[in-house]
Short mmCIF file of C-alpha atoms in Angstrom, two decimals:
data_model
loop_
_atom_site.label_atom_id
_atom_site.label_comp_id
_atom_site.label_asym_id
_atom_site.label_seq_id
_atom_site.Cartn_x
_atom_site.Cartn_y
_atom_site.Cartn_z
CA MET A 1007 15.03 33.64 41.12
CA ARG A 1008 12.23 33.77 43.61
CA ASP A 1009 10.83 30.88 45.59
CA ASP A 1010 7.48 30.83 43.75
CA LEU A 1011 9.25 30.01 40.48
CA LEU A 1012 9.35 26.25 40.74
CA GLU A 1013 5.79 26.05 41.95
CA LEU A 1014 4.52 28.23 39.10
CA LEU A 1015 6.53 26.32 36.54
CA TRP A 1016 5.34 22.99 37.83
CA GLU A 1017 1.72 24.12 37.70
CA GLY A 1018 2.19 25.49 34.18
CA LEU A 1019 3.89 22.36 32.95
CA ARG A 1020 1.21 20.20 34.50
CA GLN A 1021 -1.53 22.15 32.74
CA THR A 1022 0.34 22.18 29.46
CA LEU A 1023 0.90 18.43 29.60
CA TYR A 1024 -2.73 17.89 30.50
CA MET A 1025 -3.87 19.93 27.49
CA LEU A 1026 -1.21 18.42 25.26
CA VAL A 1027 -1.95 14.79 26.05
CA TRP A 1028 -5.71 14.99 25.70
CA SER A 1029 -5.74 17.32 22.71
CA SER A 1030 -3.23 15.07 21.00
CA VAL A 1031 -5.27 11.96 21.70
CA PHE A 1032 -8.48 13.49 20.35
CA ALA A 1033 -6.80 15.31 17.47
CA ILE A 1034 -5.00 12.13 16.41
CA ILE A 1035 -8.22 10.13 16.49
CA LEU A 1036 -10.05 12.80 14.48
CA GLY A 1037 -7.04 13.26 12.20
CA LEU A 1038 -6.80 9.55 11.48
CA ILE A 1039 -10.49 9.43 10.64
CA LEU A 1040 -10.18 12.45 8.34
CA GLY A 1041 -6.93 11.31 6.73
CA ILE A 1042 -8.12 7.76 6.11
CA THR A 1043 -11.38 9.08 4.70
CA LEU A 1044 -9.51 11.39 2.35
CA VAL A 1045 -7.31 8.58 1.06
CA VAL A 1046 -9.83 5.78 0.65
CA THR A 1047 -12.55 7.92 -0.93
CA GLU A 1048 -10.18 9.28 -3.52
CA LYS A 1049 -10.63 8.35 -7.16
CA GLY A 1050 -9.46 4.81 -7.80
CA ASN A 1051 -9.05 3.88 -4.15
CA VAL A 1052 -10.78 1.16 -2.15
CA LEU A 1053 -13.91 3.12 -1.20
CA GLU A 1054 -14.06 5.64 -3.99
CA ALA A 1055 -16.59 8.37 -3.21
CA ARG A 1056 -15.52 11.57 -4.83
CA PHE A 1057 -18.32 13.64 -3.38
CA ILE A 1058 -17.36 12.71 0.20
CA HIS A 1059 -13.72 13.32 -0.64
CA LYS A 1060 -14.52 16.81 -1.87
CA ILE A 1061 -16.63 17.70 1.15
CA VAL A 1062 -14.04 16.46 3.67
CA SER A 1063 -11.32 18.24 1.77
CA PHE A 1064 -13.34 21.45 1.71
CA ILE A 1065 -14.03 21.36 5.46
CA ILE A 1066 -10.37 20.70 6.22
CA ASN A 1067 -9.25 23.60 4.07
CA GLY A 1068 -11.88 25.81 5.64
CA VAL A 1069 -10.86 25.11 9.23
CA ARG A 1070 -7.17 25.33 8.35
CA SER A 1071 -7.54 28.75 6.79
CA LEU A 1072 -8.65 30.28 10.09
CA PRO A 1073 -5.93 31.57 12.39
CA PHE A 1074 -5.95 29.46 15.54
CA ILE A 1075 -6.66 32.33 17.89
CA ILE A 1076 -9.85 33.12 15.98
CA LEU A 1077 -10.78 29.46 15.86
CA ILE A 1078 -10.56 29.23 19.65
CA VAL A 1079 -12.99 32.09 20.02
CA LEU A 1080 -15.33 30.56 17.46
CA LEU A 1081 -15.20 27.23 19.27
CA LEU A 1082 -15.92 28.67 22.72
CA PRO A 1083 -19.65 27.84 22.51
CA VAL A 1084 -18.74 24.30 21.47
CA ALA A 1085 -16.40 24.00 24.44
CA ARG A 1086 -19.13 25.27 26.75
CA TRP A 1087 -21.53 22.73 25.29
CA VAL A 1088 -19.09 19.80 25.52
CA VAL A 1089 -17.38 20.41 28.88
CA GLY A 1090 -19.66 22.99 30.46
CA THR A 1091 -17.16 25.85 30.54
CA SER A 1092 -15.28 28.04 28.11
CA LEU A 1093 -12.41 28.72 30.50
CA GLY A 1094 -9.38 26.73 31.60
CA PRO A 1095 -7.38 23.85 30.22
CA THR A 1096 -10.32 21.46 29.80
CA ALA A 1097 -12.19 23.92 27.59
CA ALA A 1098 -9.01 24.49 25.61
CA ILE A 1099 -8.78 20.77 24.86
CA VAL A 1100 -11.99 21.04 22.85
CA SER A 1101 -10.65 23.90 20.73
CA LEU A 1102 -7.21 22.36 20.40
CA SER A 1103 -8.55 19.00 19.28
CA ILE A 1104 -10.89 20.44 16.70
CA GLY A 1105 -8.36 23.05 15.61
CA ALA A 1106 -5.54 20.58 15.11
CA ALA A 1107 -7.59 17.76 13.57
CA PRO A 1108 -7.66 19.12 10.00
CA PHE A 1109 -3.89 19.60 10.02
CA LEU A 1110 -3.53 16.04 11.28
CA GLY A 1111 -5.93 14.86 8.61
CA ARG A 1112 -3.66 16.28 5.93
CA ILE A 1113 -0.45 14.81 7.29
CA VAL A 1114 -2.08 11.43 7.86
CA GLU A 1115 -3.27 11.63 4.26
CA SER A 1116 0.19 12.33 2.95
CA ALA A 1117 1.75 9.55 5.06
CA LEU A 1118 -0.83 7.01 3.85
CA LYS A 1119 -0.32 8.04 0.26
CA GLU A 1120 3.29 6.92 0.51
CA VAL A 1121 2.05 3.33 0.49
CA VAL A 1122 2.52 2.16 -3.08
CA ILE A 1123 -0.69 1.27 -4.86
CA GLY A 1124 0.72 -2.15 -5.79
CA LYS A 1125 0.52 -3.29 -2.18
CA ILE A 1126 -3.15 -2.36 -2.09
CA GLU A 1127 -3.74 -4.16 -5.37
CA ALA A 1128 -1.99 -7.27 -4.10
CA ALA A 1129 -4.30 -7.28 -1.08
CA LYS A 1130 -7.31 -6.80 -3.35
CA SER A 1131 -6.11 -9.63 -5.57
CA PHE A 1132 -6.53 -12.18 -2.82
CA GLY A 1133 -9.87 -10.91 -1.66
CA ALA A 1134 -9.08 -8.37 1.07
CA SER A 1135 -11.98 -6.08 1.97
CA PRO A 1136 -11.58 -2.30 2.23
CA PHE A 1137 -11.48 -2.76 6.01
CA ASP A 1138 -8.61 -5.28 5.73
CA ILE A 1139 -6.79 -2.95 3.39
CA ILE A 1140 -7.10 0.06 5.70
CA PHE A 1141 -6.09 -1.71 8.90
CA ARG A 1142 -3.75 -4.39 7.63
CA VAL A 1143 -2.07 -2.67 4.68
CA LEU A 1144 -2.38 1.12 4.70
CA ILE A 1145 -1.81 1.88 8.37
CA PRO A 1146 0.86 -0.75 9.17
CA GLU A 1147 2.80 -0.02 5.98
CA ALA A 1148 2.71 3.72 6.59
CA LEU A 1149 3.52 3.38 10.29
CA PRO A 1150 7.03 4.90 10.32
CA ALA A 1151 5.84 7.84 8.20
CA LEU A 1152 2.75 8.17 10.38
CA VAL A 1153 4.81 8.28 13.57
CA ARG A 1154 7.03 11.00 12.15
CA SER A 1155 4.02 12.99 10.96
CA LEU A 1156 2.28 12.64 14.28
CA THR A 1157 5.42 13.88 16.02
CA ILE A 1158 5.27 17.04 13.94
CA ALA A 1159 1.60 17.37 14.83
CA VAL A 1160 2.07 16.89 18.58
CA ILE A 1161 4.78 19.55 18.56
CA ALA A 1162 2.44 21.85 16.65
CA ILE A 1163 -0.19 21.21 19.31
CA THR A 1164 2.37 22.14 21.97
CA GLU A 1165 2.69 25.49 20.27
CA LEU A 1166 -1.07 25.84 20.10
CA THR A 1167 -1.41 25.17 23.84
CA ALA A 1168 0.73 28.26 24.38
CA VAL A 1169 -1.57 30.27 22.12
CA ALA A 1170 -4.58 28.95 24.00
CA GLY A 1171 -2.80 29.90 27.22
CA ALA A 1172 -2.77 33.49 26.11
CA ILE A 1173 -6.56 33.63 26.25
CA GLY A 1174 -7.13 31.93 29.54
CA ALA A 1175 -6.40 28.27 29.10
CA GLY A 1176 -3.54 28.17 31.58
CA GLY A 1177 -0.29 26.29 31.08
CA LEU A 1178 3.21 27.43 30.25
CA GLY A 1179 2.03 29.82 27.54
CA SER A 1180 -0.16 31.72 29.93
CA LEU A 1181 2.61 31.70 32.54
CA ALA A 1182 5.00 33.35 30.13
CA ILE A 1183 2.44 35.99 29.19
CA ARG A 1184 0.95 36.72 32.61
CA PHE A 1185 4.16 36.64 34.63
CA GLY A 1186 7.05 36.88 32.22
CA TYR A 1187 5.57 39.61 30.06
CA GLN A 1188 2.95 41.46 32.01
CA ARG A 1189 4.73 41.35 35.40
CA PHE A 1190 8.27 41.69 34.09
CA ARG A 1191 9.37 38.42 35.66
CA GLU A 1192 12.39 37.67 33.52
CA ASP A 1193 13.24 34.57 35.51
CA ILE A 1194 9.84 33.09 34.72
CA MET A 1195 10.09 34.03 31.06
CA ILE A 1196 13.46 32.33 30.68
CA ALA A 1197 12.49 29.28 32.72
CA THR A 1198 9.29 28.84 30.72
CA VAL A 1199 11.15 29.03 27.45
CA VAL A 1200 13.68 26.47 28.67
CA VAL A 1201 10.94 24.09 29.80
CA ILE A 1202 9.10 24.42 26.47
CA ILE A 1203 12.31 23.79 24.53
CA LEU A 1204 13.02 20.70 26.62
CA LEU A 1205 9.46 19.50 26.14
CA VAL A 1206 9.59 19.88 22.36
CA GLN A 1207 13.01 18.21 22.19
CA THR A 1208 11.75 15.29 24.21
CA LEU A 1209 8.73 14.89 21.95
CA GLN A 1210 10.84 15.00 18.80
CA TRP A 1211 13.38 12.61 20.23
CA THR A 1212 10.67 10.15 21.27
CA GLY A 1213 8.99 10.28 17.87
CA ASP A 1214 12.28 9.77 16.05
CA TRP A 1215 13.16 6.91 18.32
CA ILE A 1216 9.85 5.12 17.73
CA ALA A 1217 10.03 5.58 13.96
CA ARG A 1218 13.64 4.46 13.94
CA SER A 1219 13.00 1.32 15.92
CA ILE A 1220 10.13 0.33 13.62
CA ASN A 1221 12.37 0.83 10.60
CA LYS A 1222 15.27 -0.96 12.23
CA ARG A 1223 13.14 -4.02 12.73
CA ARG A 1224 11.80 -3.93 9.19
CA TYR A 1225 15.00 -3.12 7.37
CA LYS A 1226 17.63 -4.76 9.52
CA GLN A 1227 20.47 -6.31 7.59
CA GLU A 1228 21.64 -9.81 8.27
CA MET B 809 -11.15 -23.14 -18.12
CA ILE B 810 -11.09 -19.41 -18.74
CA VAL B 811 -13.31 -17.96 -21.45
CA ILE B 812 -13.12 -14.29 -22.33
CA ARG B 813 -15.73 -12.84 -24.68
CA ASP B 814 -15.70 -9.46 -26.39
CA LEU B 815 -13.74 -7.84 -23.60
CA SER B 816 -13.33 -4.09 -24.01
CA LYS B 817 -11.67 -1.48 -21.89
CA ALA B 818 -10.85 2.13 -22.66
CA TYR B 819 -9.09 4.76 -20.58
CA LYS B 820 -10.49 8.23 -20.86
CA THR B 821 -8.11 11.11 -20.44
CA ALA B 822 -8.95 14.79 -20.57
CA ASN B 823 -9.01 15.06 -24.34
CA ASN B 824 -8.87 11.57 -25.80
CA THR B 825 -9.76 7.95 -25.26
CA LEU B 826 -7.19 5.22 -25.20
CA THR B 827 -8.47 1.82 -26.18
CA ALA B 828 -6.64 -0.81 -24.17
CA LEU B 829 -8.79 -3.83 -25.03
CA ASN B 830 -10.96 -4.04 -28.10
CA LYS B 831 -13.56 -6.86 -28.16
CA LEU B 832 -10.96 -9.36 -27.15
CA ASN B 833 -11.72 -13.10 -27.22
CA LEU B 834 -9.62 -15.76 -25.60
CA THR B 835 -9.99 -19.30 -24.27
CA ILE B 836 -7.51 -20.86 -21.87
CA LYS B 837 -7.67 -24.53 -21.03
CA ARG B 838 -7.65 -25.80 -17.50
CA GLY B 839 -4.21 -26.79 -16.20
CA ASP B 840 -2.45 -25.01 -19.02
CA ILE B 841 0.54 -22.73 -18.75
CA PHE B 842 -0.64 -20.00 -21.02
CA GLY B 843 1.54 -17.13 -22.15
CA ILE B 844 0.21 -13.82 -23.39
CA ILE B 845 2.84 -11.88 -25.23
CA GLY B 846 2.79 -8.42 -26.71
CA PHE B 847 4.84 -5.28 -27.04
CA SER B 848 4.34 -2.58 -24.44
CA GLY B 849 1.05 -0.78 -24.84
CA ALA B 850 -0.59 -3.78 -26.50
CA GLY B 851 -2.98 -4.22 -23.58
CA LYS B 852 -1.58 -7.38 -22.02
CA SER B 853 -1.35 -5.98 -18.53
CA THR B 854 -4.88 -4.61 -18.75
CA LEU B 855 -6.09 -8.01 -19.92
CA VAL B 856 -4.64 -9.93 -17.00
CA ARG B 857 -5.78 -7.26 -14.54
CA CYS B 858 -9.32 -7.51 -15.92
CA MET B 859 -9.32 -11.23 -15.19
CA ASN B 860 -9.58 -10.57 -11.43
CA ARG B 861 -11.11 -7.16 -11.99
CA LEU B 862 -8.29 -5.09 -10.59
CA GLU B 863 -9.36 -3.19 -13.69
CA GLU B 864 -13.07 -3.01 -14.43
CA PRO B 865 -13.79 -3.95 -18.03
CA ASP B 866 -16.19 -1.68 -19.90
CA ALA B 867 -17.89 -4.50 -21.79
CA GLY B 868 -17.64 -8.21 -22.38
CA SER B 869 -17.54 -11.22 -20.10
CA ILE B 870 -14.96 -13.30 -18.29
CA LEU B 871 -15.68 -16.83 -17.17
CA ILE B 872 -13.25 -18.56 -14.84
CA GLY B 873 -14.17 -22.14 -13.95
CA ASP B 874 -17.91 -21.85 -13.56
CA THR B 875 -17.98 -18.29 -12.27
CA VAL B 876 -18.80 -15.37 -14.50
CA ILE B 877 -16.35 -12.94 -12.95
CA THR B 878 -17.88 -9.97 -14.72
CA ASP B 879 -21.31 -10.58 -13.13
CA LEU B 880 -20.16 -10.59 -9.50
CA ASN B 881 -20.91 -7.90 -6.96
CA ASP B 882 -18.15 -6.64 -4.64
CA LYS B 883 -18.62 -9.28 -1.99
CA GLU B 884 -18.89 -12.16 -4.42
CA LEU B 885 -15.84 -10.86 -6.24
CA ARG B 886 -13.80 -10.89 -3.02
CA LEU B 887 -14.74 -14.54 -2.50
CA ALA B 888 -13.94 -15.42 -6.12
CA ARG B 889 -10.56 -13.68 -5.90
CA ARG B 890 -9.44 -16.11 -3.22
CA LYS B 891 -9.37 -18.75 -5.92
CA ILE B 892 -7.45 -16.55 -8.35
CA GLY B 893 -3.90 -15.99 -7.18
CA MET B 894 -1.79 -13.20 -8.63
CA ILE B 895 1.87 -12.32 -8.65
CA PHE B 896 3.37 -9.02 -9.70
CA GLN B 897 6.44 -7.57 -11.33
CA GLN B 898 7.20 -5.47 -8.25
CA PHE B 899 6.29 -8.37 -5.91
CA ASN B 900 4.13 -6.04 -3.77
CA LEU B 901 5.02 -7.63 -0.46
CA LEU B 902 4.23 -5.77 2.72
CA ASP B 903 7.45 -4.36 4.18
CA GLY B 904 6.05 -4.24 7.68
CA LYS B 905 5.28 -7.94 7.84
CA THR B 906 7.59 -10.92 8.01
CA VAL B 907 7.58 -13.56 5.30
CA PHE B 908 5.32 -15.66 7.50
CA HIS B 909 2.79 -12.88 7.97
CA ASN B 910 2.87 -11.86 4.31
CA VAL B 911 1.88 -15.39 3.36
CA ALA B 912 -0.59 -15.61 6.24
CA PHE B 913 -2.38 -12.42 5.20
CA PRO B 914 -4.68 -13.95 2.54
CA LEU B 915 -5.53 -16.74 4.97
CA LYS B 916 -6.39 -14.27 7.72
CA VAL B 917 -8.56 -12.39 5.25
CA ALA B 918 -10.28 -15.68 4.43
CA GLY B 919 -10.96 -16.20 8.12
CA TYR B 920 -8.86 -19.25 8.90
CA GLY B 921 -7.89 -20.05 12.49
CA LYS B 922 -4.37 -19.62 13.83
CA ALA B 923 -3.39 -23.28 13.70
CA ALA B 924 -4.71 -23.76 10.17
CA ILE B 925 -2.87 -20.63 9.03
CA LYS B 926 0.39 -21.81 10.55
CA ARG B 927 0.10 -25.20 8.90
CA ARG B 928 -0.75 -23.79 5.48
CA VAL B 929 1.93 -21.07 5.56
CA ARG B 930 4.60 -23.64 6.40
CA GLU B 931 3.29 -25.86 3.61
CA VAL B 932 3.49 -23.21 0.88
CA LEU B 933 6.79 -21.83 2.15
CA GLU B 934 8.22 -25.30 1.80
CA MET B 935 6.82 -25.51 -1.71
CA VAL B 936 8.74 -22.35 -2.67
CA GLN B 937 11.82 -23.44 -0.70
CA LEU B 938 11.80 -20.61 1.78
CA SER B 939 11.09 -22.45 5.00
CA ASP B 940 14.19 -20.95 6.59
CA LYS B 941 13.08 -17.36 5.86
CA GLU B 942 9.85 -17.42 7.81
CA ASP B 943 10.90 -14.63 10.18
CA ALA B 944 12.75 -12.47 7.69
CA TYR B 945 11.35 -9.17 6.46
CA PRO B 946 11.06 -8.58 2.69
CA SER B 947 13.91 -6.04 2.80
CA GLN B 948 16.27 -8.85 3.75
CA LEU B 949 15.41 -10.96 0.72
CA SER B 950 16.77 -11.00 -2.82
CA GLY B 951 14.46 -10.31 -5.77
CA GLY B 952 14.03 -13.99 -6.49
CA GLN B 953 13.23 -14.75 -2.88
CA LYS B 954 10.69 -11.92 -2.82
CA GLN B 955 8.94 -13.36 -5.83
CA ARG B 956 8.92 -16.77 -4.15
CA VAL B 957 7.15 -15.18 -1.20
CA GLY B 958 4.76 -13.59 -3.70
CA ILE B 959 4.08 -17.01 -5.17
CA ALA B 960 3.61 -18.56 -1.73
CA ARG B 961 1.16 -15.79 -0.84
CA ALA B 962 -0.74 -16.29 -4.09
CA LEU B 963 -0.94 -20.04 -3.47
CA ALA B 964 -1.98 -19.80 0.17
CA ASN B 965 -5.71 -20.02 -0.53
CA GLU B 966 -5.27 -22.95 -2.94
CA PRO B 967 -6.33 -21.07 -6.06
CA ASP B 968 -7.39 -22.69 -9.33
CA VAL B 969 -5.72 -20.02 -11.40
CA LEU B 970 -2.46 -18.13 -11.02
CA LEU B 971 -2.13 -14.82 -12.85
CA CYS B 972 1.40 -13.59 -13.43
CA ASP B 973 1.74 -9.93 -14.35
CA GLU B 974 5.26 -9.65 -15.77
CA ALA B 975 6.33 -11.69 -12.78
CA THR B 976 9.93 -12.16 -13.86
CA SER B 977 10.57 -8.85 -15.60
CA ALA B 978 12.37 -7.36 -12.61
CA LEU B 979 14.63 -10.37 -12.17
CA ASP B 980 17.96 -11.34 -13.69
CA PRO B 981 17.97 -14.26 -16.17
CA GLN B 982 19.28 -16.81 -13.69
CA THR B 983 16.63 -15.96 -11.15
CA THR B 984 14.00 -15.80 -13.87
CA TYR B 985 14.68 -19.41 -14.77
CA SER B 986 14.47 -20.58 -11.20
CA ILE B 987 11.13 -18.80 -10.79
CA LEU B 988 9.84 -20.24 -14.07
CA GLU B 989 10.86 -23.70 -12.99
CA LEU B 990 9.05 -23.19 -9.74
CA LEU B 991 5.90 -22.12 -11.59
CA GLN B 992 6.15 -25.19 -13.79
CA GLU B 993 6.56 -27.44 -10.81
CA ILE B 994 3.56 -25.90 -9.10
CA ASN B 995 1.49 -26.25 -12.23
CA LYS B 996 2.31 -29.95 -12.40
CA LYS B 997 1.89 -30.62 -8.72
CA LEU B 998 -1.29 -28.66 -8.10
CA GLY B 999 -2.80 -28.74 -11.57
CA LEU B 1000 -3.64 -25.05 -11.45
CA THR B 1001 -3.91 -22.94 -14.58
CA VAL B 1002 -1.09 -20.44 -14.99
CA VAL B 1003 -1.67 -17.35 -17.07
CA LEU B 1004 1.39 -15.25 -17.58
CA ILE B 1005 1.88 -12.10 -19.52
CA THR B 1006 5.31 -11.19 -20.66
CA HIS B 1007 7.35 -9.46 -23.29
CA GLU B 1008 10.18 -11.93 -22.94
CA LEU B 1009 10.27 -14.80 -25.40
CA ASP B 1010 12.50 -16.78 -23.08
CA VAL B 1011 9.63 -17.00 -20.67
CA LEU B 1012 7.32 -18.43 -23.32
CA GLN B 1013 9.90 -20.84 -24.56
CA HIS B 1014 10.78 -22.01 -21.13
CA ILE B 1015 7.45 -22.99 -19.64
CA CYS B 1016 4.40 -22.15 -21.73
CA ASN B 1017 2.32 -24.71 -23.60
CA HIS B 1018 0.14 -22.22 -25.42
CA VAL B 1019 0.55 -18.64 -26.34
CA ALA B 1020 -1.65 -15.75 -27.42
CA VAL B 1021 -0.21 -12.73 -29.16
CA ILE B 1022 -1.88 -9.46 -28.28
CA GLU B 1023 -1.73 -6.33 -30.38
CA LYS B 1024 -3.80 -3.15 -30.09
CA GLY B 1025 -6.10 -4.75 -27.56
CA THR B 1026 -7.02 -7.86 -29.51
CA ILE B 1027 -5.59 -11.33 -29.84
CA VAL B 1028 -3.98 -11.63 -33.25
CA GLU B 1029 -2.75 -15.17 -32.93
CA THR B 1030 -3.09 -18.15 -30.61
CA GLY B 1031 -1.60 -21.61 -30.69
CA THR B 1032 1.10 -23.79 -29.30
CA VAL B 1033 4.46 -22.32 -28.43
CA ASP B 1034 6.09 -24.44 -31.11
CA LYS B 1035 3.86 -22.98 -33.77
CA PHE B 1036 4.63 -19.49 -32.49
CA PHE B 1037 8.35 -19.97 -32.95
CA LEU B 1038 8.34 -22.15 -36.05
CA ALA B 1039 5.44 -20.77 -38.04
CA PRO B 1040 4.35 -17.39 -36.67
CA GLU B 1041 1.31 -16.10 -38.53
CA SER B 1042 0.81 -12.56 -37.30
CA ASP B 1043 3.12 -9.65 -37.96
CA THR B 1044 3.57 -9.12 -34.25
CA ALA B 1045 4.63 -12.70 -33.67
CA ARG B 1046 7.03 -12.54 -36.59
CA ARG B 1047 8.49 -9.31 -35.26
CA PHE B 1048 9.04 -10.90 -31.86
CA VAL B 1049 10.74 -13.95 -33.27
CA ASN B 1050 12.91 -11.87 -35.59
CA ILE B 1051 14.01 -9.44 -32.91
CA VAL B 1052 15.05 -12.21 -30.65
CA GLU B 1053 16.84 -14.13 -33.36
CA HIS B 1054 18.73 -11.01 -34.28
CA TYR B 1055 19.53 -10.28 -30.65
CA ARG B 1056 20.66 -13.85 -29.98
CA GLN B 1057 23.15 -13.70 -32.80
CA LYS B 1058 24.46 -10.37 -31.61
CA ARG B 1059 24.75 -11.51 -28.03
CA TYR B 1060 26.46 -14.68 -29.11
CA VAL B 1061 29.08 -12.64 -30.97
CA VAL B 1062 29.61 -10.20 -28.10
CA GLU B 1063 29.83 -12.84 -25.42
CA GLY B 1064 31.97 -15.12 -27.55
CA ALA B 1065 34.48 -12.34 -28.01
CA GLY B 1066 34.35 -11.23 -24.39
CA SER B 1067 34.33 -13.35 -21.30
CA GLY B 1068 33.79 -16.58 -23.13
CA ILE B 1069 30.62 -17.42 -21.23
#
């Protein structure tokens, strides 16, 4: 172990967390919009619009079929346009958010679909609007499933930050490649892996804990 | 008063069309407890779900009070639905909300203020005898209690009509009776029209004043409940009465020999 280790690790972790937090925030917002759109525009749902459903579904499938590393390259001009640069963690946030959003859209969709149609019908039966149904029935009822799905997504984004790191975004991924691999710094390689494992475990644990405490409140026994 | 004229509804599948309602006509008097009975697949659920347009009818008209339900646009329909309560076989309560908030939901949707909501929720919860369960979640309630919450929720907006879609079919007989008694009490106290669809004769016998028998998407017989049991006219009605008679005798024998209940 050399004395630059901690400093490098800290810098890598800081950049990774920076990318992770902001990409997650944007990807979750985009994913919720996509997922909700998919569900409510579906045949028989509160805002049925099959054409919109098909288009959104097509775009999601299209973006998801591209390998992430290619997507980053494709999105470089977008990053340059949005944040003024195509290098570094901030530029990576653009690619990460857009790249992860379709995946999030799908898992939000599947979580929302767990809400039984009867609950939606009950809300309709007393005059709830589509807006009421989305924000007062669909999302709250699917909340534990949503939290678990979003945990999976945030962990997937953690992985993607490492991929982005490989092409110049910084963070732990780039640390492992630039020092651990290219400069034969085994100590850095191992330390990076340990930090990433701890990070992912913490995320999973937090997600589980949130989902569990929601369920505990809802399904507590007297 | 509810007047249904020439109501039709068909479900199209890939290679055939299933007629659920076929030019159905029906009149239900105000303040009545009206039972609609039929075997499964007769179209009774579709009928009641057309009344508040959870299902869109293909043709025909539905008049409830002085509103032609079938002429309303989305927004008007949402307003009209506030005056048509509905309860369901599977209760359809929201698991993420307490009893209080389940009952408050229709009031929030209707735009009432906090104080008014609180007052009204307490009022209806008292009516269904669940005042002590205000803070419980649906998962902590028994089936009967869940249906009481369903009833409270349906009554929150002071509807003129209460639609019951097999509301007691998921409950045991004892609980069924207590729910039926509650419905009867509410009907008397509030004077609202209760329309209930069922395949259980006990339900008819217990609380209904009038009954319509539905078969293949049309009403084959209507009249008082007494007439239904004593002088059934249609084949379907006769089949119902016979089956139950037969079953009663059998059950009597079995139970007489067994536990002695």
